[in-house]
Amino acid sequence: ISGEVIDLAMRVHRDLGPGLLESVYETVLAAKIAAMGYEVSRQHPVSFEFEGLRFDNAFRIDLLIDGRLIIEIKSVAQLTN
């Protein structure tokens, strides 16, 4: 799965170009991955426990593919030195 998703992500970035909001890349990538037949969950909430405390919906995964591949999308306006 990871190889196919990386290839697709590179194509999407090349076609859309740099500098867009992460949400744009996420929307397009999720749709393209789903079109490949994979189950895609966007903004998937994650809860965890630590030292007896439970933290519900502590953070969100940008894309969860088939319940086993985590994709975290990053986008910046320009790279710095």
PDB file of N, CA, C and O in Angstrom:
ATOM      1  N   ILE A   1       0.834  -1.197   0.000  1.00  0.00           N
ATOM      2  CA  ILE A   1       0.000   0.000   0.000  1.00  0.00           C
ATOM      3  C   ILE A   1       0.874   1.254   0.000  1.00  0.00           C
ATOM      4  O   ILE A   1       0.596   2.201  -0.731  1.00  0.00           O
ATOM      5  N   SER A   2       1.905   1.260   0.816  1.00  0.00           N
ATOM      6  CA  SER A   2       2.707   2.483   0.974  1.00  0.00           C
ATOM      7  C   SER A   2       3.354   2.912  -0.339  1.00  0.00           C
ATOM      8  O   SER A   2       3.384   4.108  -0.650  1.00  0.00           O
ATOM      9  N   GLY A   3       3.847   1.970  -1.110  1.00  0.00           N
ATOM     10  CA  GLY A   3       4.461   2.312  -2.394  1.00  0.00           C
ATOM     11  C   GLY A   3       3.471   2.954  -3.345  1.00  0.00           C
ATOM     12  O   GLY A   3       3.785   3.958  -3.995  1.00  0.00           O
ATOM     13  N   GLU A   4       2.275   2.393  -3.418  1.00  0.00           N
ATOM     14  CA  GLU A   4       1.244   2.958  -4.296  1.00  0.00           C
ATOM     15  C   GLU A   4       0.830   4.355  -3.837  1.00  0.00           C
ATOM     16  O   GLU A   4       0.644   5.257  -4.652  1.00  0.00           O
ATOM     17  N   VAL A   5       0.709   4.532  -2.530  1.00  0.00           N
ATOM     18  CA  VAL A   5       0.288   5.825  -1.999  1.00  0.00           C
ATOM     19  C   VAL A   5       1.376   6.879  -2.210  1.00  0.00           C
ATOM     20  O   VAL A   5       1.073   8.019  -2.572  1.00  0.00           O
ATOM     21  N   ILE A   6       2.622   6.516  -2.004  1.00  0.00           N
ATOM     22  CA  ILE A   6       3.717   7.465  -2.238  1.00  0.00           C
ATOM     23  C   ILE A   6       3.755   7.873  -3.706  1.00  0.00           C
ATOM     24  O   ILE A   6       3.878   9.066  -4.021  1.00  0.00           O
ATOM     25  N   ASP A   7       3.659   6.916  -4.607  1.00  0.00           N
ATOM     26  CA  ASP A   7       3.631   7.241  -6.040  1.00  0.00           C
ATOM     27  C   ASP A   7       2.482   8.183  -6.372  1.00  0.00           C
ATOM     28  O   ASP A   7       2.661   9.167  -7.087  1.00  0.00           O
ATOM     29  N   LEU A   8       1.311   7.893  -5.832  1.00  0.00           N
ATOM     30  CA  LEU A   8       0.141   8.724  -6.087  1.00  0.00           C
ATOM     31  C   LEU A   8       0.332  10.119  -5.492  1.00  0.00           C
ATOM     32  O   LEU A   8       0.019  11.127  -6.135  1.00  0.00           O
ATOM     33  N   ALA A   9       0.863  10.196  -4.285  1.00  0.00           N
ATOM     34  CA  ALA A   9       1.081  11.497  -3.643  1.00  0.00           C
ATOM     35  C   ALA A   9       2.051  12.351  -4.455  1.00  0.00           C
ATOM     36  O   ALA A   9       1.842  13.560  -4.612  1.00  0.00           O
ATOM     37  N   MET A  10       3.077  11.743  -4.997  1.00  0.00           N
ATOM     38  CA  MET A  10       4.035  12.479  -5.828  1.00  0.00           C
ATOM     39  C   MET A  10       3.355  12.991  -7.100  1.00  0.00           C
ATOM     40  O   MET A  10       3.588  14.127  -7.511  1.00  0.00           O
ATOM     41  N   ARG A  11       2.512  12.169  -7.720  1.00  0.00           N
ATOM     42  CA  ARG A  11       1.794  12.600  -8.922  1.00  0.00           C
ATOM     43  C   ARG A  11       0.833  13.743  -8.616  1.00  0.00           C
ATOM     44  O   ARG A  11       0.764  14.726  -9.366  1.00  0.00           O
ATOM     45  N   VAL A  12       0.108  13.625  -7.498  1.00  0.00           N
ATOM     46  CA  VAL A  12      -0.840  14.676  -7.109  1.00  0.00           C
ATOM     47  C   VAL A  12      -0.086  15.984  -6.861  1.00  0.00           C
ATOM     48  O   VAL A  12      -0.503  17.044  -7.331  1.00  0.00           O
ATOM     49  N   HIS A  13       1.018  15.905  -6.156  1.00  0.00           N
ATOM     50  CA  HIS A  13       1.800  17.120  -5.875  1.00  0.00           C
ATOM     51  C   HIS A  13       2.348  17.724  -7.169  1.00  0.00           C
ATOM     52  O   HIS A  13       2.304  18.934  -7.356  1.00  0.00           O
ATOM     53  N   ARG A  14       2.831  16.885  -8.052  1.00  0.00           N
ATOM     54  CA  ARG A  14       3.360  17.368  -9.332  1.00  0.00           C
ATOM     55  C   ARG A  14       2.251  18.027 -10.158  1.00  0.00           C
ATOM     56  O   ARG A  14       2.448  19.089 -10.746  1.00  0.00           O
ATOM     57  N   ASP A  15       1.074  17.415 -10.182  1.00  0.00           N
ATOM     58  CA  ASP A  15      -0.037  17.951 -10.982  1.00  0.00           C
ATOM     59  C   ASP A  15      -0.637  19.229 -10.385  1.00  0.00           C
ATOM     60  O   ASP A  15      -0.962  20.158 -11.120  1.00  0.00           O
ATOM     61  N   LEU A  16      -0.794  19.268  -9.060  1.00  0.00           N
ATOM     62  CA  LEU A  16      -1.393  20.438  -8.411  1.00  0.00           C
ATOM     63  C   LEU A  16      -0.369  21.544  -8.162  1.00  0.00           C
ATOM     64  O   LEU A  16      -0.728  22.712  -8.103  1.00  0.00           O
ATOM     65  N   GLY A  17       0.877  21.155  -8.006  1.00  0.00           N
ATOM     66  CA  GLY A  17       1.918  22.132  -7.718  1.00  0.00           C
ATOM     67  C   GLY A  17       2.032  22.411  -6.230  1.00  0.00           C
ATOM     68  O   GLY A  17       1.191  22.001  -5.432  1.00  0.00           O
ATOM     69  N   PRO A  18       3.071  23.128  -5.843  1.00  0.00           N
ATOM     70  CA  PRO A  18       3.305  23.430  -4.435  1.00  0.00           C
ATOM     71  C   PRO A  18       2.489  24.627  -3.960  1.00  0.00           C
ATOM     72  O   PRO A  18       1.941  25.383  -4.767  1.00  0.00           O
ATOM     73  N   GLY A  19       2.406  24.780  -2.629  1.00  0.00           N
ATOM     74  CA  GLY A  19       1.856  25.986  -2.040  1.00  0.00           C
ATOM     75  C   GLY A  19       0.382  25.981  -1.708  1.00  0.00           C
ATOM     76  O   GLY A  19      -0.133  26.974  -1.201  1.00  0.00           O
ATOM     77  N   LEU A  20      -0.323  24.894  -1.971  1.00  0.00           N
ATOM     78  CA  LEU A  20      -1.746  24.839  -1.624  1.00  0.00           C
ATOM     79  C   LEU A  20      -1.909  24.466  -0.157  1.00  0.00           C
ATOM     80  O   LEU A  20      -0.976  24.000   0.490  1.00  0.00           O
ATOM     81  N   LEU A  21      -3.098  24.659   0.365  1.00  0.00           N
ATOM     82  CA  LEU A  21      -3.383  24.259   1.734  1.00  0.00           C
ATOM     83  C   LEU A  21      -3.346  22.745   1.855  1.00  0.00           C
ATOM     84  O   LEU A  21      -3.668  22.015   0.898  1.00  0.00           O
ATOM     85  N   GLU A  22      -2.980  22.271   3.059  1.00  0.00           N
ATOM     86  CA  GLU A  22      -2.959  20.825   3.302  1.00  0.00           C
ATOM     87  C   GLU A  22      -4.310  20.190   3.006  1.00  0.00           C
ATOM     88  O   GLU A  22      -4.382  19.074   2.493  1.00  0.00           O
ATOM     89  N   SER A  23      -5.389  20.907   3.303  1.00  0.00           N
ATOM     90  CA  SER A  23      -6.734  20.361   3.102  1.00  0.00           C
ATOM     91  C   SER A  23      -7.008  20.051   1.631  1.00  0.00           C
ATOM     92  O   SER A  23      -7.734  19.101   1.315  1.00  0.00           O
ATOM     93  N   VAL A  24      -6.418  20.825   0.728  1.00  0.00           N
ATOM     94  CA  VAL A  24      -6.607  20.566  -0.706  1.00  0.00           C
ATOM     95  C   VAL A  24      -5.921  19.259  -1.084  1.00  0.00           C
ATOM     96  O   VAL A  24      -6.518  18.386  -1.727  1.00  0.00           O
ATOM     97  N   TYR A  25      -4.653  19.123  -0.676  1.00  0.00           N
ATOM     98  CA  TYR A  25      -3.928  17.883  -0.977  1.00  0.00           C
ATOM     99  C   TYR A  25      -4.625  16.687  -0.331  1.00  0.00           C
ATOM    100  O   TYR A  25      -4.738  15.627  -0.940  1.00  0.00           O
ATOM    101  N   GLU A  26      -5.115  16.859   0.887  1.00  0.00           N
ATOM    102  CA  GLU A  26      -5.801  15.770   1.588  1.00  0.00           C
ATOM    103  C   GLU A  26      -7.057  15.335   0.845  1.00  0.00           C
ATOM    104  O   GLU A  26      -7.306  14.141   0.663  1.00  0.00           O
ATOM    105  N   THR A  27      -7.853  16.291   0.414  1.00  0.00           N
ATOM    106  CA  THR A  27      -9.107  15.988  -0.282  1.00  0.00           C
ATOM    107  C   THR A  27      -8.854  15.225  -1.577  1.00  0.00           C
ATOM    108  O   THR A  27      -9.492  14.195  -1.838  1.00  0.00           O
ATOM    109  N   VAL A  28      -7.914  15.729  -2.362  1.00  0.00           N
ATOM    110  CA  VAL A  28      -7.616  15.094  -3.652  1.00  0.00           C
ATOM    111  C   VAL A  28      -6.991  13.723  -3.438  1.00  0.00           C
ATOM    112  O   VAL A  28      -7.387  12.734  -4.072  1.00  0.00           O
ATOM    113  N   LEU A  29      -6.014  13.644  -2.534  1.00  0.00           N
ATOM    114  CA  LEU A  29      -5.336  12.369  -2.292  1.00  0.00           C
ATOM    115  C   LEU A  29      -6.315  11.319  -1.773  1.00  0.00           C
ATOM    116  O   LEU A  29      -6.297  10.169  -2.212  1.00  0.00           O
ATOM    117  N   ALA A  30      -7.190  11.704  -0.857  1.00  0.00           N
ATOM    118  CA  ALA A  30      -8.176  10.763  -0.315  1.00  0.00           C
ATOM    119  C   ALA A  30      -9.083  10.228  -1.414  1.00  0.00           C
ATOM    120  O   ALA A  30      -9.363   9.022  -1.473  1.00  0.00           O
ATOM    121  N   ALA A  31      -9.543  11.104  -2.291  1.00  0.00           N
ATOM    122  CA  ALA A  31     -10.421  10.674  -3.380  1.00  0.00           C
ATOM    123  C   ALA A  31      -9.697   9.735  -4.337  1.00  0.00           C
ATOM    124  O   ALA A  31     -10.267   8.725  -4.772  1.00  0.00           O
ATOM    125  N   LYS A  32      -8.451  10.059  -4.659  1.00  0.00           N
ATOM    126  CA  LYS A  32      -7.688   9.218  -5.597  1.00  0.00           C
ATOM    127  C   LYS A  32      -7.371   7.852  -4.985  1.00  0.00           C
ATOM    128  O   LYS A  32      -7.428   6.841  -5.673  1.00  0.00           O
ATOM    129  N   ILE A  33      -7.047   7.839  -3.695  1.00  0.00           N
ATOM    130  CA  ILE A  33      -6.753   6.564  -3.020  1.00  0.00           C
ATOM    131  C   ILE A  33      -8.010   5.714  -2.952  1.00  0.00           C
ATOM    132  O   ILE A  33      -7.974   4.506  -3.206  1.00  0.00           O
ATOM    133  N   ALA A  34      -9.145   6.330  -2.633  1.00  0.00           N
ATOM    134  CA  ALA A  34     -10.417   5.600  -2.592  1.00  0.00           C
ATOM    135  C   ALA A  34     -10.758   5.041  -3.965  1.00  0.00           C
ATOM    136  O   ALA A  34     -11.267   3.918  -4.084  1.00  0.00           O
ATOM    137  N   ALA A  35     -10.461   5.796  -5.021  1.00  0.00           N
ATOM    138  CA  ALA A  35     -10.725   5.332  -6.384  1.00  0.00           C
ATOM    139  C   ALA A  35      -9.879   4.113  -6.733  1.00  0.00           C
ATOM    140  O   ALA A  35     -10.245   3.342  -7.621  1.00  0.00           O
ATOM    141  N   MET A  36      -8.769   3.932  -6.034  1.00  0.00           N
ATOM    142  CA  MET A  36      -7.916   2.758  -6.243  1.00  0.00           C
ATOM    143  C   MET A  36      -8.472   1.530  -5.523  1.00  0.00           C
ATOM    144  O   MET A  36      -7.942   0.432  -5.664  1.00  0.00           O
ATOM    145  N   GLY A  37      -9.547   1.724  -4.738  1.00  0.00           N
ATOM    146  CA  GLY A  37     -10.192   0.606  -4.063  1.00  0.00           C
ATOM    147  C   GLY A  37      -9.853   0.462  -2.593  1.00  0.00           C
ATOM    148  O   GLY A  37     -10.295  -0.492  -1.941  1.00  0.00           O
ATOM    149  N   TYR A  38      -9.097   1.398  -2.039  1.00  0.00           N
ATOM    150  CA  TYR A  38      -8.747   1.336  -0.626  1.00  0.00           C
ATOM    151  C   TYR A  38      -9.792   2.050   0.219  1.00  0.00           C
ATOM    152  O   TYR A  38     -10.439   2.992  -0.227  1.00  0.00           O
ATOM    153  N   GLU A  39      -9.933   1.606   1.468  1.00  0.00           N
ATOM    154  CA  GLU A  39     -10.793   2.281   2.430  1.00  0.00           C
ATOM    155  C   GLU A  39     -10.015   3.463   2.995  1.00  0.00           C
ATOM    156  O   GLU A  39      -8.879   3.301   3.455  1.00  0.00           O
ATOM    157  N   VAL A  40     -10.601   4.650   2.960  1.00  0.00           N
ATOM    158  CA  VAL A  40      -9.922   5.860   3.411  1.00  0.00           C
ATOM    159  C   VAL A  40     -10.752   6.543   4.488  1.00  0.00           C
ATOM    160  O   VAL A  40     -11.932   6.808   4.290  1.00  0.00           O
ATOM    161  N   SER A  41     -10.114   6.825   5.620  1.00  0.00           N
ATOM    162  CA  SER A  41     -10.742   7.593   6.690  1.00  0.00           C
ATOM    163  C   SER A  41      -9.987   8.902   6.814  1.00  0.00           C
ATOM    164  O   SER A  41      -8.776   8.916   7.008  1.00  0.00           O
ATOM    165  N   ARG A  42     -10.715  10.012   6.670  1.00  0.00           N
ATOM    166  CA  ARG A  42     -10.093  11.350   6.781  1.00  0.00           C
ATOM    167  C   ARG A  42     -10.289  11.897   8.185  1.00  0.00           C
ATOM    168  O   ARG A  42     -11.341  11.728   8.784  1.00  0.00           O
ATOM    169  N   GLN A  43      -9.251  12.577   8.683  1.00  0.00           N
ATOM    170  CA  GLN A  43      -9.280  13.201  10.007  1.00  0.00           C
ATOM    171  C   GLN A  43      -9.746  12.208  11.070  1.00  0.00           C
ATOM    172  O   GLN A  43     -10.621  12.479  11.884  1.00  0.00           O
ATOM    173  N   HIS A  44      -9.125  11.039  11.031  1.00  0.00           N
ATOM    174  CA  HIS A  44      -9.469   9.925  11.916  1.00  0.00           C
ATOM    175  C   HIS A  44      -9.026  10.235  13.353  1.00  0.00           C
ATOM    176  O   HIS A  44      -7.851  10.449  13.606  1.00  0.00           O
ATOM    177  N   PRO A  45      -9.976  10.288  14.317  1.00  0.00           N
ATOM    178  CA  PRO A  45      -9.616  10.614  15.703  1.00  0.00           C
ATOM    179  C   PRO A  45      -8.880   9.468  16.387  1.00  0.00           C
ATOM    180  O   PRO A  45      -9.175   8.297  16.150  1.00  0.00           O
ATOM    181  N   VAL A  46      -7.908   9.827  17.222  1.00  0.00           N
ATOM    182  CA  VAL A  46      -7.128   8.841  17.967  1.00  0.00           C
ATOM    183  C   VAL A  46      -7.177   9.201  19.448  1.00  0.00           C
ATOM    184  O   VAL A  46      -6.920  10.343  19.833  1.00  0.00           O
ATOM    185  N   SER A  47      -7.513   8.210  20.243  1.00  0.00           N
ATOM    186  CA  SER A  47      -7.524   8.363  21.700  1.00  0.00           C
ATOM    187  C   SER A  47      -6.403   7.505  22.275  1.00  0.00           C
ATOM    188  O   SER A  47      -5.960   6.548  21.646  1.00  0.00           O
ATOM    189  N   PHE A  48      -5.942   7.869  23.482  1.00  0.00           N
ATOM    190  CA  PHE A  48      -4.929   7.042  24.125  1.00  0.00           C
ATOM    191  C   PHE A  48      -5.022   7.180  25.634  1.00  0.00           C
ATOM    192  O   PHE A  48      -5.692   8.068  26.154  1.00  0.00           O
ATOM    193  N   GLU A  49      -4.354   6.251  26.320  1.00  0.00           N
ATOM    194  CA  GLU A  49      -4.280   6.277  27.773  1.00  0.00           C
ATOM    195  C   GLU A  49      -2.832   6.425  28.187  1.00  0.00           C
ATOM    196  O   GLU A  49      -1.928   5.883  27.546  1.00  0.00           O
ATOM    197  N   PHE A  50      -2.630   7.177  29.277  1.00  0.00           N
ATOM    198  CA  PHE A  50      -1.293   7.381  29.822  1.00  0.00           C
ATOM    199  C   PHE A  50      -1.401   7.519  31.332  1.00  0.00           C
ATOM    200  O   PHE A  50      -2.159   8.376  31.821  1.00  0.00           O
ATOM    201  N   GLU A  51      -0.703   6.664  32.037  1.00  0.00           N
ATOM    202  CA  GLU A  51      -0.679   6.664  33.502  1.00  0.00           C
ATOM    203  C   GLU A  51      -2.084   6.726  34.096  1.00  0.00           C
ATOM    204  O   GLU A  51      -2.366   7.508  34.999  1.00  0.00           O
ATOM    205  N   GLY A  52      -2.956   5.896  33.548  1.00  0.00           N
ATOM    206  CA  GLY A  52      -4.305   5.784  34.075  1.00  0.00           C
ATOM    207  C   GLY A  52      -5.269   6.872  33.616  1.00  0.00           C
ATOM    208  O   GLY A  52      -6.431   6.860  34.010  1.00  0.00           O
ATOM    209  N   LEU A  53      -4.797   7.797  32.824  1.00  0.00           N
ATOM    210  CA  LEU A  53      -5.659   8.855  32.307  1.00  0.00           C
ATOM    211  C   LEU A  53      -6.011   8.567  30.859  1.00  0.00           C
ATOM    212  O   LEU A  53      -5.163   8.140  30.084  1.00  0.00           O
ATOM    213  N   ARG A  54      -7.257   8.820  30.485  1.00  0.00           N
ATOM    214  CA  ARG A  54      -7.701   8.599  29.110  1.00  0.00           C
ATOM    215  C   ARG A  54      -7.854   9.952  28.420  1.00  0.00           C
ATOM    216  O   ARG A  54      -8.449  10.881  28.960  1.00  0.00           O
ATOM    217  N   PHE A  55      -7.306  10.035  27.216  1.00  0.00           N
ATOM    218  CA  PHE A  55      -7.388  11.248  26.416  1.00  0.00           C
ATOM    219  C   PHE A  55      -8.146  10.917  25.134  1.00  0.00           C
ATOM    220  O   PHE A  55      -7.587  10.350  24.195  1.00  0.00           O
ATOM    221  N   ASP A  56      -9.442  11.234  25.129  1.00  0.00           N
ATOM    222  CA  ASP A  56     -10.282  10.937  23.976  1.00  0.00           C
ATOM    223  C   ASP A  56     -10.040  11.950  22.869  1.00  0.00           C
ATOM    224  O   ASP A  56      -9.918  13.151  23.120  1.00  0.00           O
ATOM    225  N   ASN A  57      -9.984  11.450  21.654  1.00  0.00           N
ATOM    226  CA  ASN A  57      -9.791  12.309  20.472  1.00  0.00           C
ATOM    227  C   ASN A  57      -8.637  13.297  20.666  1.00  0.00           C
ATOM    228  O   ASN A  57      -8.755  14.477  20.372  1.00  0.00           O
ATOM    229  N   ALA A  58      -7.522  12.778  21.167  1.00  0.00           N
ATOM    230  CA  ALA A  58      -6.372  13.626  21.493  1.00  0.00           C
ATOM    231  C   ALA A  58      -5.744  14.248  20.250  1.00  0.00           C
ATOM    232  O   ALA A  58      -5.221  15.349  20.301  1.00  0.00           O
ATOM    233  N   PHE A  59      -5.789  13.522  19.146  1.00  0.00           N
ATOM    234  CA  PHE A  59      -5.298  14.066  17.886  1.00  0.00           C
ATOM    235  C   PHE A  59      -5.982  13.361  16.737  1.00  0.00           C
ATOM    236  O   PHE A  59      -6.726  12.416  16.930  1.00  0.00           O
ATOM    237  N   ARG A  60      -5.731  13.846  15.537  1.00  0.00           N
ATOM    238  CA  ARG A  60      -6.365  13.275  14.346  1.00  0.00           C
ATOM    239  C   ARG A  60      -5.305  12.906  13.318  1.00  0.00           C
ATOM    240  O   ARG A  60      -4.344  13.636  13.116  1.00  0.00           O
ATOM    241  N   ILE A  61      -5.533  11.778  12.690  1.00  0.00           N
ATOM    242  CA  ILE A  61      -4.689  11.315  11.592  1.00  0.00           C
ATOM    243  C   ILE A  61      -5.277  11.904  10.310  1.00  0.00           C
ATOM    244  O   ILE A  61      -6.488  11.797  10.084  1.00  0.00           O
ATOM    245  N   ASP A  62      -4.449  12.524   9.475  1.00  0.00           N
ATOM    246  CA  ASP A  62      -4.970  13.109   8.235  1.00  0.00           C
ATOM    247  C   ASP A  62      -5.688  12.054   7.404  1.00  0.00           C
ATOM    248  O   ASP A  62      -6.848  12.220   7.045  1.00  0.00           O
ATOM    249  N   LEU A  63      -4.996  10.972   7.075  1.00  0.00           N
ATOM    250  CA  LEU A  63      -5.602   9.877   6.305  1.00  0.00           C
ATOM    251  C   LEU A  63      -5.204   8.547   6.930  1.00  0.00           C
ATOM    252  O   LEU A  63      -4.025   8.321   7.218  1.00  0.00           O
ATOM    253  N   LEU A  64      -6.169   7.679   7.116  1.00  0.00           N
ATOM    254  CA  LEU A  64      -5.916   6.310   7.550  1.00  0.00           C
ATOM    255  C   LEU A  64      -6.387   5.410   6.418  1.00  0.00           C
ATOM    256  O   LEU A  64      -7.564   5.408   6.057  1.00  0.00           O
ATOM    257  N   ILE A  65      -5.454   4.672   5.844  1.00  0.00           N
ATOM    258  CA  ILE A  65      -5.738   3.843   4.672  1.00  0.00           C
ATOM    259  C   ILE A  65      -5.875   2.390   5.102  1.00  0.00           C
ATOM    260  O   ILE A  65      -4.954   1.823   5.705  1.00  0.00           O
ATOM    261  N   ASP A  66      -7.016   1.795   4.786  1.00  0.00           N
ATOM    262  CA  ASP A  66      -7.312   0.396   5.109  1.00  0.00           C
ATOM    263  C   ASP A  66      -7.030   0.050   6.572  1.00  0.00           C
ATOM    264  O   ASP A  66      -6.699  -1.087   6.898  1.00  0.00           O
ATOM    265  N   GLY A  67      -7.151   1.029   7.458  1.00  0.00           N
ATOM    266  CA  GLY A  67      -6.962   0.791   8.881  1.00  0.00           C
ATOM    267  C   GLY A  67      -5.551   0.425   9.278  1.00  0.00           C
ATOM    268  O   GLY A  67      -5.323  -0.019  10.400  1.00  0.00           O
ATOM    269  N   ARG A  68      -4.574   0.642   8.361  1.00  0.00           N
ATOM    270  CA  ARG A  68      -3.216   0.223   8.698  1.00  0.00           C
ATOM    271  C   ARG A  68      -2.101   1.125   8.201  1.00  0.00           C
ATOM    272  O   ARG A  68      -0.956   0.956   8.603  1.00  0.00           O
ATOM    273  N   LEU A  69      -2.398   2.093   7.357  1.00  0.00           N
ATOM    274  CA  LEU A  69      -1.369   3.015   6.875  1.00  0.00           C
ATOM    275  C   LEU A  69      -1.775   4.435   7.256  1.00  0.00           C
ATOM    276  O   LEU A  69      -2.860   4.896   6.902  1.00  0.00           O
ATOM    277  N   ILE A  70      -0.908   5.119   7.983  1.00  0.00           N
ATOM    278  CA  ILE A  70      -1.166   6.480   8.439  1.00  0.00           C
ATOM    279  C   ILE A  70      -0.463   7.458   7.508  1.00  0.00           C
ATOM    280  O   ILE A  70       0.732   7.315   7.239  1.00  0.00           O
ATOM    281  N   ILE A  71      -1.219   8.458   7.041  1.00  0.00           N
ATOM    282  CA  ILE A  71      -0.664   9.498   6.185  1.00  0.00           C
ATOM    283  C   ILE A  71      -0.835  10.837   6.896  1.00  0.00           C
ATOM    284  O   ILE A  71      -1.951  11.217   7.247  1.00  0.00           O
ATOM    285  N   GLU A  72       0.261  11.525   7.116  1.00  0.00           N
ATOM    286  CA  GLU A  72       0.241  12.874   7.692  1.00  0.00           C
ATOM    287  C   GLU A  72       0.728  13.820   6.607  1.00  0.00           C
ATOM    288  O   GLU A  72       1.863  13.720   6.144  1.00  0.00           O
ATOM    289  N   ILE A  73      -0.133  14.720   6.182  1.00  0.00           N
ATOM    290  CA  ILE A  73       0.173  15.617   5.074  1.00  0.00           C
ATOM    291  C   ILE A  73       0.734  16.919   5.620  1.00  0.00           C
ATOM    292  O   ILE A  73       0.204  17.480   6.579  1.00  0.00           O
ATOM    293  N   LYS A  74       1.800  17.385   4.998  1.00  0.00           N
ATOM    294  CA  LYS A  74       2.406  18.660   5.374  1.00  0.00           C
ATOM    295  C   LYS A  74       2.534  19.521   4.135  1.00  0.00           C
ATOM    296  O   LYS A  74       2.854  19.037   3.053  1.00  0.00           O
ATOM    297  N   SER A  75       2.306  20.817   4.314  1.00  0.00           N
ATOM    298  CA  SER A  75       2.416  21.758   3.225  1.00  0.00           C
ATOM    299  C   SER A  75       2.954  23.071   3.767  1.00  0.00           C
ATOM    300  O   SER A  75       2.527  23.544   4.813  1.00  0.00           O
ATOM    301  N   VAL A  76       3.915  23.665   3.049  1.00  0.00           N
ATOM    302  CA  VAL A  76       4.470  24.969   3.424  1.00  0.00           C
ATOM    303  C   VAL A  76       4.462  25.860   2.191  1.00  0.00           C
ATOM    304  O   VAL A  76       4.488  25.384   1.059  1.00  0.00           O
ATOM    305  N   ALA A  77       4.447  27.156   2.425  1.00  0.00           N
ATOM    306  CA  ALA A  77       4.445  28.108   1.314  1.00  0.00           C
ATOM    307  C   ALA A  77       5.759  28.043   0.548  1.00  0.00           C
ATOM    308  O   ALA A  77       5.782  28.121  -0.686  1.00  0.00           O
ATOM    309  N   GLN A  78       6.872  27.910   1.276  1.00  0.00           N
ATOM    310  CA  GLN A  78       8.163  27.750   0.608  1.00  0.00           C
ATOM    311  C   GLN A  78       9.130  27.112   1.592  1.00  0.00           C
ATOM    312  O   GLN A  78       8.968  27.209   2.809  1.00  0.00           O
ATOM    313  N   LEU A  79      10.136  26.451   1.066  1.00  0.00           N
ATOM    314  CA  LEU A  79      11.153  25.817   1.901  1.00  0.00           C
ATOM    315  C   LEU A  79      12.140  26.859   2.373  1.00  0.00           C
ATOM    316  O   LEU A  79      12.461  27.815   1.652  1.00  0.00           O
ATOM    317  N   THR A  80      12.623  26.685   3.586  1.00  0.00           N
ATOM    318  CA  THR A  80      13.644  27.575   4.109  1.00  0.00           C
ATOM    319  C   THR A  80      15.004  26.893   4.030  1.00  0.00           C
ATOM    320  O   THR A  80      15.100  25.681   3.880  1.00  0.00           O
ATOM    321  N   ASN A  81      16.036  27.705   4.129  1.00  0.00           N
ATOM    322  CA  ASN A  81      17.392  27.125   4.115  1.00  0.00           C
ATOM    323  C   ASN A  81      17.564  26.247   5.324  1.00  0.00           C
ATOM    324  O   ASN A  81      18.205  25.300   5.391  1.00  0.00           O
TER     325      ASN A  81
END
